[in-house]
Tab-separated table of C-alpha atoms in Angstrom:
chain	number	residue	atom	x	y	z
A	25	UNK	CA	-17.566	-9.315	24.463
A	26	UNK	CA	-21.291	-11.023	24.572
A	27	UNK	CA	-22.239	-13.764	22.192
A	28	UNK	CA	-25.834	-14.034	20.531
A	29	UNK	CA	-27.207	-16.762	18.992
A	30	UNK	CA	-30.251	-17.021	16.791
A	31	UNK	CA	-31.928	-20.220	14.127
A	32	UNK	CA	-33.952	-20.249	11.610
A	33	UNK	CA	-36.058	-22.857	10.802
A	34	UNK	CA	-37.575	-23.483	7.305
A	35	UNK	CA	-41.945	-24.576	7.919
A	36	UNK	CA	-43.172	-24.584	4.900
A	37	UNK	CA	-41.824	-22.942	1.384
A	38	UNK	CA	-39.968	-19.631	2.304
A	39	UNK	CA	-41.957	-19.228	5.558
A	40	UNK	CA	-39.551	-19.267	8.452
A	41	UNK	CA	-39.322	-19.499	11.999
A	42	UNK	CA	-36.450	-17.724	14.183
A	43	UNK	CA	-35.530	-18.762	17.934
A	44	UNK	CA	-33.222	-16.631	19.502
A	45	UNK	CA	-31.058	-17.080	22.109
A	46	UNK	CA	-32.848	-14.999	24.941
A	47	UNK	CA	-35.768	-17.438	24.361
A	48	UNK	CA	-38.315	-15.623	21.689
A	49	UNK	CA	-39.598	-17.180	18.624
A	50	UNK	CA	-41.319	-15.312	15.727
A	51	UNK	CA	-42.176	-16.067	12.277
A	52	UNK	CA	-40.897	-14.254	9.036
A	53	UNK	CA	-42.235	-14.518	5.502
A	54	UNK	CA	-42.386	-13.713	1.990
A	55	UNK	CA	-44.634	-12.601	-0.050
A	56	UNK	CA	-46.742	-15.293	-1.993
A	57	UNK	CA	-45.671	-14.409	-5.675
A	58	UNK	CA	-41.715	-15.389	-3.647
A	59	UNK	CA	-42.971	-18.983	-2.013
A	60	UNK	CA	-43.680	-17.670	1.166
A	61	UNK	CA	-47.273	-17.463	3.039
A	62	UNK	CA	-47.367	-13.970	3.750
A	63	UNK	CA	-47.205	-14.594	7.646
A	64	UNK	CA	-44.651	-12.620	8.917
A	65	UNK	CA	-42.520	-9.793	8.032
A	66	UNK	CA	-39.737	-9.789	5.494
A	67	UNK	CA	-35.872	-10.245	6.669
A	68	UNK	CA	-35.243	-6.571	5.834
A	69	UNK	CA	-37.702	-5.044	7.310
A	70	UNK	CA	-36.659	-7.002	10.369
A	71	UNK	CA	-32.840	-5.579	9.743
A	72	UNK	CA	-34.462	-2.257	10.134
A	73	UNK	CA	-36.785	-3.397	12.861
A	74	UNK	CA	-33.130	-4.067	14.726
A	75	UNK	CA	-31.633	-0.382	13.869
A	76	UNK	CA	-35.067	0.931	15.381
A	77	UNK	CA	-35.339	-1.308	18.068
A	78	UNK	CA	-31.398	-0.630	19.323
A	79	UNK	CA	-31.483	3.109	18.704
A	80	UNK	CA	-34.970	3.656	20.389
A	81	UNK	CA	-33.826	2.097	23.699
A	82	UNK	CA	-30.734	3.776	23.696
A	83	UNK	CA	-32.535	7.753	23.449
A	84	UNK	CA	-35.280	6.226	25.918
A	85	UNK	CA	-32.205	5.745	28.317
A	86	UNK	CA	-30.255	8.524	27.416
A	87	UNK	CA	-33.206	11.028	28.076
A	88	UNK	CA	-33.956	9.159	31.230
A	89	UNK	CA	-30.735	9.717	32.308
A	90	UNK	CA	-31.238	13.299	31.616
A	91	UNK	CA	-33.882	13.772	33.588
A	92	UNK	CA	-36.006	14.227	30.571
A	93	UNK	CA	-40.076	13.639	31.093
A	94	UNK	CA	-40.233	11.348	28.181
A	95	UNK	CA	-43.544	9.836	28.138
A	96	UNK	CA	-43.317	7.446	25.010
A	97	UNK	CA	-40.591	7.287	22.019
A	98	UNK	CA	-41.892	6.234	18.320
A	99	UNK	CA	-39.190	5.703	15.863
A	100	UNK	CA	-39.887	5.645	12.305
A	101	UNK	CA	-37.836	3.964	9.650
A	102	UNK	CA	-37.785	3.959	5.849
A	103	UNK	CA	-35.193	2.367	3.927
A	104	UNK	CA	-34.683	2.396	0.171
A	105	UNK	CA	-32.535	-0.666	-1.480
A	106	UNK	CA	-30.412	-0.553	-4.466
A	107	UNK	CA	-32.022	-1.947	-7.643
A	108	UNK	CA	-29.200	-4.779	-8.743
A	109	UNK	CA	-28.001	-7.473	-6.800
A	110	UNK	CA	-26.946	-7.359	-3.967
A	111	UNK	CA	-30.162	-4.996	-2.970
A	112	UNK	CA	-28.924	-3.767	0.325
A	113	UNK	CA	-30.295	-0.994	1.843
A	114	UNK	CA	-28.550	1.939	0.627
A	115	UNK	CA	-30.541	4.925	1.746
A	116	UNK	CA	-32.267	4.764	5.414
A	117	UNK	CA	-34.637	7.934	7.224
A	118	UNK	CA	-34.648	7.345	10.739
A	119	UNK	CA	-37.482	9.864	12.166
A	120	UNK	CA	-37.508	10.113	16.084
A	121	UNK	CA	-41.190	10.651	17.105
A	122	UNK	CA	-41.242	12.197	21.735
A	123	UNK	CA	-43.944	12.202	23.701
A	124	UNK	CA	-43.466	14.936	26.405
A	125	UNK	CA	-42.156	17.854	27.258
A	126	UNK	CA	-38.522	16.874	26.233
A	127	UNK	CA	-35.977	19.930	25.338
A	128	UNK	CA	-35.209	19.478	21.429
A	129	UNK	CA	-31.394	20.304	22.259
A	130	UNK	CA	-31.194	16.901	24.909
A	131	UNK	CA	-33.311	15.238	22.082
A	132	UNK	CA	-30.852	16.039	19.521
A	133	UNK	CA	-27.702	15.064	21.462
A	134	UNK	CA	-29.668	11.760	22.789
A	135	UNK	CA	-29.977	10.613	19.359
A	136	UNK	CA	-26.390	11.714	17.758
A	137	UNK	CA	-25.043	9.786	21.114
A	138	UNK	CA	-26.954	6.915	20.141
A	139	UNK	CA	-25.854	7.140	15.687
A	140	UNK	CA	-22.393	8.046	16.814
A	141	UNK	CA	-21.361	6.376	19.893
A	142	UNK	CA	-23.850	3.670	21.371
A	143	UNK	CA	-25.963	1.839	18.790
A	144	UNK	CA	-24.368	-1.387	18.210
A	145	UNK	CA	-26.951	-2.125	15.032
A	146	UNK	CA	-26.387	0.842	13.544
A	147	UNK	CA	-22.649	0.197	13.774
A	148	UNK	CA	-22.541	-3.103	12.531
A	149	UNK	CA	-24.314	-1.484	9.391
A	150	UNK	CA	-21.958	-1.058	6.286
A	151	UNK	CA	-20.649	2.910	6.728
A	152	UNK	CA	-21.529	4.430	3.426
A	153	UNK	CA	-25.813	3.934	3.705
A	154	UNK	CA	-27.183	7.753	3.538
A	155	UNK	CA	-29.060	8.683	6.391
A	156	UNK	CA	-31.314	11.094	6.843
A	157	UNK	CA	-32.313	12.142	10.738
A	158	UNK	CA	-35.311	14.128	12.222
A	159	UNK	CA	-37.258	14.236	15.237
A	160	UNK	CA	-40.715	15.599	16.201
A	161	UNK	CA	-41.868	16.588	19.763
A	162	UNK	CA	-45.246	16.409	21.162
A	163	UNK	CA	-45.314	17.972	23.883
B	14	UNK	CA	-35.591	0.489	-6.160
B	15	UNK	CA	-38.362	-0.491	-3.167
B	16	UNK	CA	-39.268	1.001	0.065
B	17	UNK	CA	-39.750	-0.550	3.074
B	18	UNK	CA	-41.159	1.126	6.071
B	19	UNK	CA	-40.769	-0.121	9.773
B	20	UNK	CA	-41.833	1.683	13.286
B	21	UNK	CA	-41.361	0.895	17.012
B	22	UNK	CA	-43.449	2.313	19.670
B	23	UNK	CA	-42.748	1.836	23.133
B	24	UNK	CA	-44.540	0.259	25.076
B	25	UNK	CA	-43.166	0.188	28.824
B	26	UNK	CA	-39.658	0.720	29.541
B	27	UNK	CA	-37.768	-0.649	26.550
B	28	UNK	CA	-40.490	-3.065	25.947
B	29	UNK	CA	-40.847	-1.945	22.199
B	30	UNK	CA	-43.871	-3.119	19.678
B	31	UNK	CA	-42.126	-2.945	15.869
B	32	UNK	CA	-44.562	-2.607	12.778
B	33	UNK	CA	-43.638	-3.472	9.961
B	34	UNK	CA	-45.060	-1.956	6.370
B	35	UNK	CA	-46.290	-5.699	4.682
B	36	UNK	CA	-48.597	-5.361	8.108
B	37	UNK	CA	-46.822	-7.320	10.816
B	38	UNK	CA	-45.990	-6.922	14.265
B	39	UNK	CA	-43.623	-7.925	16.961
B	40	UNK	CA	-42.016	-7.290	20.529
B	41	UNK	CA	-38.718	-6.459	20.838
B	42	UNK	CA	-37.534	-6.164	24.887
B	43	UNK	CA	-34.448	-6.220	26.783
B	44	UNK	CA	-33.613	-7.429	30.152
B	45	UNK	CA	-35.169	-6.175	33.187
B	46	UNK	CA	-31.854	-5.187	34.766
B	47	UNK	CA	-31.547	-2.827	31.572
B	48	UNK	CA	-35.282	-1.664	32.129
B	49	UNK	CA	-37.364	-4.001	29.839
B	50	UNK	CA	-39.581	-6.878	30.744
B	51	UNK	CA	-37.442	-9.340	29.241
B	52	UNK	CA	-40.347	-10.504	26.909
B	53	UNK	CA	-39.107	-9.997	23.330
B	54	UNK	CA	-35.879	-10.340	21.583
B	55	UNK	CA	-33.072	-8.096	21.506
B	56	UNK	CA	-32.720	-5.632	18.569
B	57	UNK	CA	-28.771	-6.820	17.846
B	58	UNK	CA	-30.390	-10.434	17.791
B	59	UNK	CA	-32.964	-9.423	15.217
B	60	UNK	CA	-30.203	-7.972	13.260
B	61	UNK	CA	-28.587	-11.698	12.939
B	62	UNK	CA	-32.396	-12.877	12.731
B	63	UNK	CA	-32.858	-10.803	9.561
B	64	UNK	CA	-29.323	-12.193	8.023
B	65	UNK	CA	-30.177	-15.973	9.057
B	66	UNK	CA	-33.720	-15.526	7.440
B	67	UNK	CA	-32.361	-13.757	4.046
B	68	UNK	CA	-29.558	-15.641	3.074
B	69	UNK	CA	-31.884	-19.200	4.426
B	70	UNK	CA	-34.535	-17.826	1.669
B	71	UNK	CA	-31.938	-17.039	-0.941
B	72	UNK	CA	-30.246	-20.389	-0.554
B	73	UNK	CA	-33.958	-22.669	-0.415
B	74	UNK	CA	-34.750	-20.792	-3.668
B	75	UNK	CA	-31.133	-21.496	-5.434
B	76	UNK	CA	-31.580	-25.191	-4.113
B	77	UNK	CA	-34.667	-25.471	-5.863
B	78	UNK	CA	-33.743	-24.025	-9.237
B	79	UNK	CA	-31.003	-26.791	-8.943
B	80	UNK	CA	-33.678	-29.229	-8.433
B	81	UNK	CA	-31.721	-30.175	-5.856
B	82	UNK	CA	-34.065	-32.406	-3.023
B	83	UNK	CA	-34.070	-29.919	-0.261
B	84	UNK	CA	-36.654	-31.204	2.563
B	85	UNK	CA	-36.039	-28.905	5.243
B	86	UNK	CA	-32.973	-25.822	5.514
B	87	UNK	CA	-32.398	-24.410	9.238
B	88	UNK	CA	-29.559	-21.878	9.606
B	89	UNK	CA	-27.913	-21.043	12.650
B	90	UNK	CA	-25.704	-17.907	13.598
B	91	UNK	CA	-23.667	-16.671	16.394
B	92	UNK	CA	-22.276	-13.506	16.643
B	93	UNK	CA	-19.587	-11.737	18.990
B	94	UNK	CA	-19.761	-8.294	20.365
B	95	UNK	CA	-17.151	-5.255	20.206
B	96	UNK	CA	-16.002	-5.176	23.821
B	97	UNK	CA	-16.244	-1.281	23.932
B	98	UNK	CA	-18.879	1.290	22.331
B	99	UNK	CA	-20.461	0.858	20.271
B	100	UNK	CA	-21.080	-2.987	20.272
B	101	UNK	CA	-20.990	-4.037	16.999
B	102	UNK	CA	-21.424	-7.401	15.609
B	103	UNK	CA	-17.473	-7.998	14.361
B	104	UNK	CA	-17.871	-11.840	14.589
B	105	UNK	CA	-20.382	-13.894	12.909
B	106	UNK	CA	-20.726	-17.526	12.681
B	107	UNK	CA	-23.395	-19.213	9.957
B	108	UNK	CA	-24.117	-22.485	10.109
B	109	UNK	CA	-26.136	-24.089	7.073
B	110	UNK	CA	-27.681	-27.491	7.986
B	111	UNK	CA	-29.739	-28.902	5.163
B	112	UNK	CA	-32.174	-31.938	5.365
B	113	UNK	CA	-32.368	-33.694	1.807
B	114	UNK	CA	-30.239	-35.615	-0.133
B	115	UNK	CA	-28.818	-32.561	-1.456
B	116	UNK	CA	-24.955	-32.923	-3.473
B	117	UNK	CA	-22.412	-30.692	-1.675
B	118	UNK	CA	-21.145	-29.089	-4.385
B	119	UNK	CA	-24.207	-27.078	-5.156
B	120	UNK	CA	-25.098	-26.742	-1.702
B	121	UNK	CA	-22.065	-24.689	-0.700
B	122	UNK	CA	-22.447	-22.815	-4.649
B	123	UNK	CA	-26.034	-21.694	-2.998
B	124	UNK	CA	-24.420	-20.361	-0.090
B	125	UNK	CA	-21.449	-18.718	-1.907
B	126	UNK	CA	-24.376	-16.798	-4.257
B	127	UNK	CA	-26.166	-15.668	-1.546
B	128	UNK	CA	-23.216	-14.250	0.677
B	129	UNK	CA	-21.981	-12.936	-2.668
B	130	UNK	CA	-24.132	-12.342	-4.968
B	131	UNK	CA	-28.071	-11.851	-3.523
B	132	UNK	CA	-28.806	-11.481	0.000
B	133	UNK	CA	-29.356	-8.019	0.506
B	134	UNK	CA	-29.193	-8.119	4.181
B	135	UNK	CA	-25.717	-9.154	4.056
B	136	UNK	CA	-24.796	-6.406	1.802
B	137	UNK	CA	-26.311	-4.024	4.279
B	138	UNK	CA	-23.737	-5.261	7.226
B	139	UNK	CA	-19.881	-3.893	6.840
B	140	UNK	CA	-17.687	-5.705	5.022
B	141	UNK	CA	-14.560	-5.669	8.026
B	142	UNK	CA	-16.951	-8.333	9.967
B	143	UNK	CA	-15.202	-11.348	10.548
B	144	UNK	CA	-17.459	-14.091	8.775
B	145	UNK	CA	-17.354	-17.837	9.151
B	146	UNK	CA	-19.389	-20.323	7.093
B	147	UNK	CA	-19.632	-23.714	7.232
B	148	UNK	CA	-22.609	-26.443	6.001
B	149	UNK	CA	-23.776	-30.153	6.759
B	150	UNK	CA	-25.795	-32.196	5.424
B	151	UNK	CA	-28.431	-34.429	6.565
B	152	UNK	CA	-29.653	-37.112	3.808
């Protein structure tokens, strides 16, 4: 078991800023029609900023580890939310963008390992969003 | 329905710059004994970052339609890991600390409505995580 910690703290109408507990501080926002400034990006584009974030390192590991040439990841990530209350994200695209002269197969298996088995964010994500997977190679 | 749109790139190692589509950036890292540069925060805390930061707006906004005198609103969260693959978030702790002379009552009704009723980030995690609220209040 770990424990994380994070804070927000409210500056100035809906304007935010978040400490966490590895030591980083950044600001997040809302739009100006909402109370915010417009300084920083919204809390659910951050949530999907995490499901990027975790799954990205994971295939950058997972192709290390198979001896992949790898030379740079992008992941992409659209997410559509529901239109009542609660609007959670109910539909999310995850596109997985390699650099390098990777083998699509050891692609494809880094980033089921990482949906199915490794990604803690994606697992701590309610099981019944629809997601839609693909991945591009450049070599 | 809306769209939001987020990308990572990696930098170096699992040094990670997200985008986000309102036109913000940030670095997301890990540790350097898991290959980062230990100069960002970790995806799983921007996960909790993302909760903190949407149920914190939901709440300031309730607060104010109460007229209630909210000065300043920080919320705090802890979460605990799965022990085995994959690490999900099963524990999480959210701590609501308002500044203001703000009645009780409504205080813990704004919380209530957003864990319930409008933070969309929250709907977006799975309901089996083990949740614990509590509030103060700081006249």
């Amino acid at each position: 078991m770990s424990t994380l910690s994070v804070e927000v703290n409210q500056v100035d109408g809906m304007q935010l800023l978040a400490r966490t507990g590895s030591g980083f501080a950044f600001v997040m926002d809302s739009t100006k029609d909402n109370g915010g400034l417009d300084e920083g990006p919204r809390p659910k584009e951050v949530l999907l900023t995490a499901l990027a974030g975790c799954t990205a390192m994971d295939v950058i590991s997972i192709l290390k580890k198979m001896q992949e040439p790898i030379q740079r990841l992008v992941v992409k990530v659209e997410g559509e939310t529901a239109e009542e209350h609660p609007k959670y994200v109910k539909k999310i695209s995850l596109t997985y963008i390699a650099y390098g002269n990777v083998k699509e197969d050891n692609l494809k298996k880094a980033v089921e390992l990482s949906q199915e088995k490794y990604c803690g964010v994606s697992a701590t994500l309610r099981p019944d969003i629809e997601k839609h997977i693909s991945w591009e190679i450049h070599p």
